[in-house]
mmCIF file of C-alpha atoms in Angstrom:
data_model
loop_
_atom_site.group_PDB
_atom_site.id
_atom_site.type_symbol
_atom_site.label_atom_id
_atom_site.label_comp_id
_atom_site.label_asym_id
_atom_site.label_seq_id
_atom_site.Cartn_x
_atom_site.Cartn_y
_atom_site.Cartn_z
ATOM 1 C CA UNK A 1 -19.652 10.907 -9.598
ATOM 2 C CA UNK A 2 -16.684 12.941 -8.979
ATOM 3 C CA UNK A 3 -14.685 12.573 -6.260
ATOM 4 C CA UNK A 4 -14.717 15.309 -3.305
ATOM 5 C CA UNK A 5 -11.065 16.023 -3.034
ATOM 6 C CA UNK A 6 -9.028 17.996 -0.216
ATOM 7 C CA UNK A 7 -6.249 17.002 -1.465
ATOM 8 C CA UNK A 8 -4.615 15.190 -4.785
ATOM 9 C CA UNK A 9 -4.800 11.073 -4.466
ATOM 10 C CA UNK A 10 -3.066 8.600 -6.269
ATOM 11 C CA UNK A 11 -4.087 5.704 -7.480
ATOM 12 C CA UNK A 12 -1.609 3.073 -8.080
ATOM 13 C CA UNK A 13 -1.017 -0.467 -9.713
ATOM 14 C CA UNK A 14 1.882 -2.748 -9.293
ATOM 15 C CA UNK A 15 3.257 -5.649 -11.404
ATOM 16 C CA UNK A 16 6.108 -7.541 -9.373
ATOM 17 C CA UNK A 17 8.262 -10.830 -9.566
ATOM 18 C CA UNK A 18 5.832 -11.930 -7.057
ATOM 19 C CA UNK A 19 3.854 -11.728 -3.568
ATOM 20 C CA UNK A 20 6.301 -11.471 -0.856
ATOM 21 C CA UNK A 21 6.302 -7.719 0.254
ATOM 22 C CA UNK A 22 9.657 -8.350 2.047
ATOM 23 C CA UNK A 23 11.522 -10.224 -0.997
ATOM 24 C CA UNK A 24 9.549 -9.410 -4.119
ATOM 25 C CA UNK A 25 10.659 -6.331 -6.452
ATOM 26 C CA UNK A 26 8.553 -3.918 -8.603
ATOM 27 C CA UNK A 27 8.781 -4.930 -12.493
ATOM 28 C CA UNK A 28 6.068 -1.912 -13.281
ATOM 29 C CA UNK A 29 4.384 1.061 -11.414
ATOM 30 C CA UNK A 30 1.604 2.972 -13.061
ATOM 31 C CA UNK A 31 0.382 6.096 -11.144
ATOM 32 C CA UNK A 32 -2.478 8.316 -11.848
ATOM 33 C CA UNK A 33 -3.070 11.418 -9.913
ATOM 34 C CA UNK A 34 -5.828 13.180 -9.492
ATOM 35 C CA UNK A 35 -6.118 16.307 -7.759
ATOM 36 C CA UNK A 36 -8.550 18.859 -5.717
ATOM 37 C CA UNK A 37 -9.269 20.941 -8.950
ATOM 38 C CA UNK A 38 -10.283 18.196 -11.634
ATOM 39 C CA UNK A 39 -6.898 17.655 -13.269
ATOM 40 C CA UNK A 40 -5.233 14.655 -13.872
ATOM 41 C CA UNK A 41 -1.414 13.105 -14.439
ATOM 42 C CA UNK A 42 -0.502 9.730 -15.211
ATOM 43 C CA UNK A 43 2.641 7.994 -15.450
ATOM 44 C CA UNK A 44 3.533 4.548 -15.570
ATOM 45 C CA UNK A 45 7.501 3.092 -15.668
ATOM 46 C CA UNK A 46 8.709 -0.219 -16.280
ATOM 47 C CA UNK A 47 11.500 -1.177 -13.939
ATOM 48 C CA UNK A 48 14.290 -3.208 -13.780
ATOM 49 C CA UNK A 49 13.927 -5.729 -10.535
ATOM 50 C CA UNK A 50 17.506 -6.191 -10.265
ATOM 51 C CA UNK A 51 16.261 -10.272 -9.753
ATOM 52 C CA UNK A 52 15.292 -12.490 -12.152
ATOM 53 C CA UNK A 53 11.325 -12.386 -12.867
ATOM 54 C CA UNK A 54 9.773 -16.495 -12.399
ATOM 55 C CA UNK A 55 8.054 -17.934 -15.273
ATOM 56 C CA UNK A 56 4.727 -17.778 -13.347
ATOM 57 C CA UNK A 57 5.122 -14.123 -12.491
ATOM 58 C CA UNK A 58 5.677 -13.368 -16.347
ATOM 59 C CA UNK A 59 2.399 -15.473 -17.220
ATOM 60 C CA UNK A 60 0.476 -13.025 -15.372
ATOM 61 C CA UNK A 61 1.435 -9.593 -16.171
ATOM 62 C CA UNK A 62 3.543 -10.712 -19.380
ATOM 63 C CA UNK A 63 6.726 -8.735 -18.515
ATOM 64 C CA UNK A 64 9.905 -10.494 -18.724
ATOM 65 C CA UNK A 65 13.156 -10.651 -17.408
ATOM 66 C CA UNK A 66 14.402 -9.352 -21.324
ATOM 67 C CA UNK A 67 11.324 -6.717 -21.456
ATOM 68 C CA UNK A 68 13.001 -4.801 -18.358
ATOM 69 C CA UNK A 69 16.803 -5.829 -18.839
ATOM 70 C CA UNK A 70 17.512 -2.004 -19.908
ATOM 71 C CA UNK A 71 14.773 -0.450 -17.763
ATOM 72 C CA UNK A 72 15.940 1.633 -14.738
ATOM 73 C CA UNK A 73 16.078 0.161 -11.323
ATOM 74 C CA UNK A 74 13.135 1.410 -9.120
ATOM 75 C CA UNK A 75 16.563 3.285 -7.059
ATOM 76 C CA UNK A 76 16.917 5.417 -10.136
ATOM 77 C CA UNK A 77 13.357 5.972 -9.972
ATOM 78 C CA UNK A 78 12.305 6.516 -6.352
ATOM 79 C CA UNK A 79 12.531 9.883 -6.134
ATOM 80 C CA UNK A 80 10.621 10.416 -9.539
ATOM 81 C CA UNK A 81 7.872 8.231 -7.474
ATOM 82 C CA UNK A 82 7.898 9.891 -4.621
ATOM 83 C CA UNK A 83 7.320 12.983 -6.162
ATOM 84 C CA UNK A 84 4.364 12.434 -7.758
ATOM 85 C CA UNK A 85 2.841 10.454 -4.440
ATOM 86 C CA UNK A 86 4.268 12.914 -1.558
ATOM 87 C CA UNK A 87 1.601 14.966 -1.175
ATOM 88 C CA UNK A 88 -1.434 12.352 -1.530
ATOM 89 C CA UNK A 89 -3.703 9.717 -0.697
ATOM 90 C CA UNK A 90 -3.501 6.668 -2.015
ATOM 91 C CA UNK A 91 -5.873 4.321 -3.588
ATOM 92 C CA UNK A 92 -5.778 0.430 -5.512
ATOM 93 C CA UNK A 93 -6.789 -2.462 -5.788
ATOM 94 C CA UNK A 94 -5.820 -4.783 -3.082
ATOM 95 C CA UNK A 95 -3.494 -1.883 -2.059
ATOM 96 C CA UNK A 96 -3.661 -1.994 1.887
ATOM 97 C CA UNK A 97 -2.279 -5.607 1.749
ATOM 98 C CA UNK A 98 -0.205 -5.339 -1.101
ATOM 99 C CA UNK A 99 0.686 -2.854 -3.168
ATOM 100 C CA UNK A 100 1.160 0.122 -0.563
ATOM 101 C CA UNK A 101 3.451 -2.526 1.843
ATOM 102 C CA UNK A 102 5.613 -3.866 -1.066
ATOM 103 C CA UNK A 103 6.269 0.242 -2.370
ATOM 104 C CA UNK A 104 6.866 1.331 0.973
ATOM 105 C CA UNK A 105 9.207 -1.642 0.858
ATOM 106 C CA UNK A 106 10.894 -0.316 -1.976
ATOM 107 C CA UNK A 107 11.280 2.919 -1.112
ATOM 108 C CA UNK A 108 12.824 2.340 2.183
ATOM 109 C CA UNK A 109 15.348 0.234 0.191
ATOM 110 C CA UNK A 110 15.873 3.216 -1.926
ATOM 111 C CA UNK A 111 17.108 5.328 1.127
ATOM 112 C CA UNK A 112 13.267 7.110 1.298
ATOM 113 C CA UNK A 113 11.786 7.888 4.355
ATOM 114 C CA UNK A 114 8.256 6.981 3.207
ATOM 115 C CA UNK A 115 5.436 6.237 5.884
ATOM 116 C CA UNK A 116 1.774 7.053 5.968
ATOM 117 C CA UNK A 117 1.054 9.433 8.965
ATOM 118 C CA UNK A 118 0.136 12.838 7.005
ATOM 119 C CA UNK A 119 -2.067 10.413 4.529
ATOM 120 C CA UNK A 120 -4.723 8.052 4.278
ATOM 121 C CA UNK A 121 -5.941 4.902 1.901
ATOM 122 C CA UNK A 122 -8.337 3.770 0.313
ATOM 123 C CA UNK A 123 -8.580 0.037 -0.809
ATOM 124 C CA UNK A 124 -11.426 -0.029 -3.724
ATOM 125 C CA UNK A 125 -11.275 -4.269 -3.442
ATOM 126 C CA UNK A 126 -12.602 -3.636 0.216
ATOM 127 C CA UNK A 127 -15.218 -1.459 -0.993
ATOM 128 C CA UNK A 128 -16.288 -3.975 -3.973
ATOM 129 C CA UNK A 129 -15.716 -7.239 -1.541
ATOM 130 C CA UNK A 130 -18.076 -5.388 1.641
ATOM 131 C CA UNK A 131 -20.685 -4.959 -1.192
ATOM 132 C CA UNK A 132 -20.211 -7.630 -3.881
ATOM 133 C CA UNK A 133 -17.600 -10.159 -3.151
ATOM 134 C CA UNK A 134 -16.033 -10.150 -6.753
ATOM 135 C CA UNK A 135 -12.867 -9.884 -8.866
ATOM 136 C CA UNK A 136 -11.220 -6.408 -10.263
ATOM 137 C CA UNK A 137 -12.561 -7.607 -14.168
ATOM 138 C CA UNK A 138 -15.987 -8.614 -12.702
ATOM 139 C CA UNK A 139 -15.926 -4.827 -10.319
ATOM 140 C CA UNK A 140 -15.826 -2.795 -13.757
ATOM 141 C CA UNK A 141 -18.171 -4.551 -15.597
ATOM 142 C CA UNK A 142 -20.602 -5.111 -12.576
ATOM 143 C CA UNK A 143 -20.010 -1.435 -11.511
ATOM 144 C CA UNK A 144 -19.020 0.484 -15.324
ATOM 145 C CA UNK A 145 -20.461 -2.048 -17.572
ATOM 146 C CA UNK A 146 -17.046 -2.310 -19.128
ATOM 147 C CA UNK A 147 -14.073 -5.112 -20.126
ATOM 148 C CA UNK A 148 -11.146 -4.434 -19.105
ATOM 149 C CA UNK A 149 -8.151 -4.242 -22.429
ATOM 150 C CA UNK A 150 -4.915 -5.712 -21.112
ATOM 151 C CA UNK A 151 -5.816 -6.950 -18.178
ATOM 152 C CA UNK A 152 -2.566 -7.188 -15.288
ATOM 153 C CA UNK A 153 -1.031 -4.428 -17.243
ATOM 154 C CA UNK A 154 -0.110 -1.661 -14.410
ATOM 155 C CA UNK A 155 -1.643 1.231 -16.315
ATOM 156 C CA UNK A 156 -4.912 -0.647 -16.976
ATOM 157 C CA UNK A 157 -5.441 -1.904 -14.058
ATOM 158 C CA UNK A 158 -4.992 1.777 -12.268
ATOM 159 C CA UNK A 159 -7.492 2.937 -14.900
ATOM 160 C CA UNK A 160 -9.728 0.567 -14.144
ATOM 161 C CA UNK A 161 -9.875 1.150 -9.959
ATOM 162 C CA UNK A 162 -10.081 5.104 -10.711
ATOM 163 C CA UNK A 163 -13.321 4.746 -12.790
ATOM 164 C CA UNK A 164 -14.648 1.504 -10.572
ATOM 165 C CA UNK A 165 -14.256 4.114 -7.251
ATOM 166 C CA UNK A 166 -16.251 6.820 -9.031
ATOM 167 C CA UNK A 167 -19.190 4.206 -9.996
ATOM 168 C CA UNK A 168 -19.428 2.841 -6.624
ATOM 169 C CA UNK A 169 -19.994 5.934 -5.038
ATOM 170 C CA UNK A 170 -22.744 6.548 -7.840
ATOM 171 C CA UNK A 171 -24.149 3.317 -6.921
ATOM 172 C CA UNK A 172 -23.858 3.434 -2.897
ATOM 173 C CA UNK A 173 -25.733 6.691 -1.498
ATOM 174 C CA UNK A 174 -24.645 5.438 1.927
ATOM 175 C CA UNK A 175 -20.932 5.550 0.738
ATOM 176 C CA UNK A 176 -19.311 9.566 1.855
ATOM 177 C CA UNK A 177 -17.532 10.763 -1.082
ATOM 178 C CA UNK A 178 -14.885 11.445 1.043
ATOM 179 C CA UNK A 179 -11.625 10.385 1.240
ATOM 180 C CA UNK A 180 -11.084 9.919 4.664
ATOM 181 C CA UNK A 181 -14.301 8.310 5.298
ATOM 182 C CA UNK A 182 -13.533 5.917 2.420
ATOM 183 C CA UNK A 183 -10.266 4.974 4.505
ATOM 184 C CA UNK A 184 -12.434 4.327 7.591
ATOM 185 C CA UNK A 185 -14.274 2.179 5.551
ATOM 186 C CA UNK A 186 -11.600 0.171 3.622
ATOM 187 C CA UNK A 187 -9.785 -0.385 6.555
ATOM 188 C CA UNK A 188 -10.243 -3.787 7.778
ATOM 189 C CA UNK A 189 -7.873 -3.703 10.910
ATOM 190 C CA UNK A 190 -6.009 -0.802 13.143
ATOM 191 C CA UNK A 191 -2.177 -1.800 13.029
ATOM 192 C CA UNK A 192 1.167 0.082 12.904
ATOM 193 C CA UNK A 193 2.796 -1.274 10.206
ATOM 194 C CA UNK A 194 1.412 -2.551 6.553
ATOM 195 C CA UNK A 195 2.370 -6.507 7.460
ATOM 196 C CA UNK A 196 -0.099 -6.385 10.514
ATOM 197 C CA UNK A 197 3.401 -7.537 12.885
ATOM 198 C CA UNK A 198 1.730 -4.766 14.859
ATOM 199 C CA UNK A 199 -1.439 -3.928 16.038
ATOM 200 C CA UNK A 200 -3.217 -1.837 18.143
ATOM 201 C CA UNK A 201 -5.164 -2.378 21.629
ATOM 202 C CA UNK A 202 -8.044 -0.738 22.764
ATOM 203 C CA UNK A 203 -6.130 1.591 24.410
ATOM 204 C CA UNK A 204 -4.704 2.682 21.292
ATOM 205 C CA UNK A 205 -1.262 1.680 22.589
ATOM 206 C CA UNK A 206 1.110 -0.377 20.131
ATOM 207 C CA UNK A 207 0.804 -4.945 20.751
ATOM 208 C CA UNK A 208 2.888 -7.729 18.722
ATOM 209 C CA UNK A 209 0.161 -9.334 16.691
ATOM 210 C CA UNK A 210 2.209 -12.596 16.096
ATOM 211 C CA UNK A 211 4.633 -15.218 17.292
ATOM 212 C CA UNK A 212 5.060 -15.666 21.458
ATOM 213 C CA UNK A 213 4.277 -12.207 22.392
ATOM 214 C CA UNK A 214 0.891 -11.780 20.283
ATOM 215 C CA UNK A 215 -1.383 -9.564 22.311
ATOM 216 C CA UNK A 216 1.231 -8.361 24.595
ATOM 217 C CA UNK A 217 2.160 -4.051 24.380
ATOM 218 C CA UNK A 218 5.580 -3.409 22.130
ATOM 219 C CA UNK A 219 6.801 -1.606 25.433
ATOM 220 C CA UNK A 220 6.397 -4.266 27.951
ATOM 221 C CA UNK A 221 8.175 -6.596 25.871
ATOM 222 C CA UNK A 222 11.161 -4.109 24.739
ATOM 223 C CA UNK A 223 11.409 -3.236 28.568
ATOM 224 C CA UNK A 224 11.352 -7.285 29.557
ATOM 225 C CA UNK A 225 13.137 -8.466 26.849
ATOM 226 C CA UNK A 226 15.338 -6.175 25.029
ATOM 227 C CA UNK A 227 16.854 -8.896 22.787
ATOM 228 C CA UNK A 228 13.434 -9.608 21.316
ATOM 229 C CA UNK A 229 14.559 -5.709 19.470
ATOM 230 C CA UNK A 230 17.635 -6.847 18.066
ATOM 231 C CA UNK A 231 15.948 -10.344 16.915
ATOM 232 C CA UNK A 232 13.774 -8.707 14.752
ATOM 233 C CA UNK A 233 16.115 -5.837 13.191
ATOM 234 C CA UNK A 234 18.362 -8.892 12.793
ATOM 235 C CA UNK A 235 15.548 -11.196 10.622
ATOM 236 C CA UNK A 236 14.085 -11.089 7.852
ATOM 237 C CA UNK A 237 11.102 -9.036 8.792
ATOM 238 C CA UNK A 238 9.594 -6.225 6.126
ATOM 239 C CA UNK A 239 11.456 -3.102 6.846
ATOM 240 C CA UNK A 240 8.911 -1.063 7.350
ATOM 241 C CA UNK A 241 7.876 -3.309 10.538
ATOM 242 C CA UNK A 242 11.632 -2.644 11.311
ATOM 243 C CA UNK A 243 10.911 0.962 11.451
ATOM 244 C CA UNK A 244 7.777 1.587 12.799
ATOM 245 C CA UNK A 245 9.499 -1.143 15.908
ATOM 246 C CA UNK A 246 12.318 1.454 16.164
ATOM 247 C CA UNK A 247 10.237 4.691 16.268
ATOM 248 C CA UNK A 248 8.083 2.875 19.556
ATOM 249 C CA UNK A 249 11.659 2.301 20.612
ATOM 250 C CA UNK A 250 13.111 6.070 20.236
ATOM 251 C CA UNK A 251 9.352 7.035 21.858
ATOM 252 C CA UNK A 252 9.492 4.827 24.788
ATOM 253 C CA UNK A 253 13.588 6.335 25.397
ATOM 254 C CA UNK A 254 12.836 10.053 24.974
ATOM 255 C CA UNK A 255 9.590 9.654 27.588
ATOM 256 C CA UNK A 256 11.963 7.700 29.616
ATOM 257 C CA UNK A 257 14.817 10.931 29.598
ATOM 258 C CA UNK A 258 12.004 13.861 29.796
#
C-alpha cells in the first residue's frame, strides 16, 4: 500500500559513535524522501564526527575512524540536510528516541534552528513493537518476507523502514494511512522536548519530568526558583531541552509585559 501523503516525509537512518544524544556525533545519515505525488529522492552522506569512533561503535555499523577521516563534518553538511528534511515528516526506526533527538542535536550545533512544531513523526519500531514485539531484521521479513543486505548500513536500514511502513499498513486495516494519525499512534508519551526532561500535564501546560521538581509546571519553578534556569543552560543537558526551557521562558516574560 501506498502511503496517503499531504505532504513529502522523510525517512531517515543514523549510524553514530554511539547512544548519547547529547555527546554522540553522526558518522552516516541516509535520507529518503518521498513526496505527495509518488516521487522519490534519496541521499545518504558519510560524515566526519570530528571525535574518534569506539571500537564497539565500528563493530556495529563497520565505519571507522579512517573510513570518514576525509568525509565532511555534518557543519559542512547541515544545510544540505536540512534542505532535503524542511518541509517534511519524518519517519525511522527507533526515531522518536533516537535518531530525531541526536539530529536535532546536531543541527542546533550547526547554528540550525531545527524543531518539530510545523511537522509530525512517525516511529515504524512503535508500530512493529504495539503489534509484534520484534527487531528491524525480524519487521521486514515478518512484514515483506525479505533479508535485509548490509544490515546497520544507514541507507539499508532507511530502505528497509520505508517498505516495512507500507506492509504494515497492508497488513493492519485498523492502521489510517495517514500520517498524522500514524504520529498519534507512534507516540508513546506527550513531552516538549525529544529527551522527555519535559512533559506535559493534563492541562496541557509544560512540567519537569525528572530530578527534584518532577511533576511540578516549568513556570512555577522558573518563577520560585530562577537559578534552577541558569543550572540547566549551565549543564550538560541536550540542547534542544535547553531551548525548548528558554522558549517557556521568553513565553512566560512576554505574557508577563502584555
Amino acid at each position: 500500500m501506498e502511503l496517503k501523503l499531504n505532504k513529502p516525509i522523510c525517512f531517515f537512518d543514523l549510524e553514530t559513535t554511539g547512544i548519547d544524544v547529547a555527546k554522540d556525533r553522526i558518522v552516516e545519515i541516509s535520507i529518503f524522501k518521498v513526496f505527495p505525488n509518488g516521487n522519490k529522492e534519496s541521499k545518504t552522506w558519510l560524515v566526519n564526527p570530528t571525535i574518534s569512533i569506539p571500537p564497539q561503535s565500528t563493530a556495529i555499523h563497520g565505519i571507522s575512524n579512517e573510513k570518514v577521516a576525509n568525509e565532511p563534518t555534518f557543519n559542512e553538511l547541515a544545510s544540505q540536510v536540512y534542505n532535503m528534511i524542511k518541509d517534511s515528516d519524518l519517519a525511522g526506526y527507533n526515531s522518536d528516541r533516537f535518531d530525531i533527538p541526536l539530529l536535532a542535536e546536531e543541527l542546533l550545533r550547526a547554528g540550525v534552528d531545527f524543531d518539530m512544531k510545523n511537522r509530525v513523526s512517525v516511529d515504524v519500531q512503535t508500530i512493529f513493537h504495539k503489534m509484534e514485539e520484534r527487531t528491524l531484521s525480524a519487521a521486514l521479513k515478518f512484514y515483506c518476507n525479505k533479508k535485509i543486505e548490509n544490515a546497520h548500513s544507514a541507507e539499508a536500514d532507511t530502505m528497509a523502514t520505508y517498505e516495512i511502513m507500507k506492509a504494515q499498513l497492508d497488513r493492519y486495516p485498523e492502521l489510517t494511512n495517514d500520517i498524522k494519525s500514524l504520529s498519534e499512534f507512534t507516540t508513546r508519551k506527550k513531552i516538549a522536548d525529544f529527551a522527555g526532561m519535559i512533559a506535559f500535564d493534563d492541562d496541557n501546560d509544560e512540567i519537569f519530568a525528572f530530578g527534584k521538581h518532577k511533576g511540578v509546571k516549568v513556570d512555577k519553578v522558573l518563577e520560585t526558583e530562577p537559578g534552577y534556569f541558569s543550572w540547566i543552560q549551565n549543564a550538560d543537558f541536550p540542547l534542544y531541552t535547553k531551548k525548548v526551557l528558554t522558549a517557556i521562558k521568553l513565553r512566560k516574560l512576554n505574557n508577563k509585559f502584555n
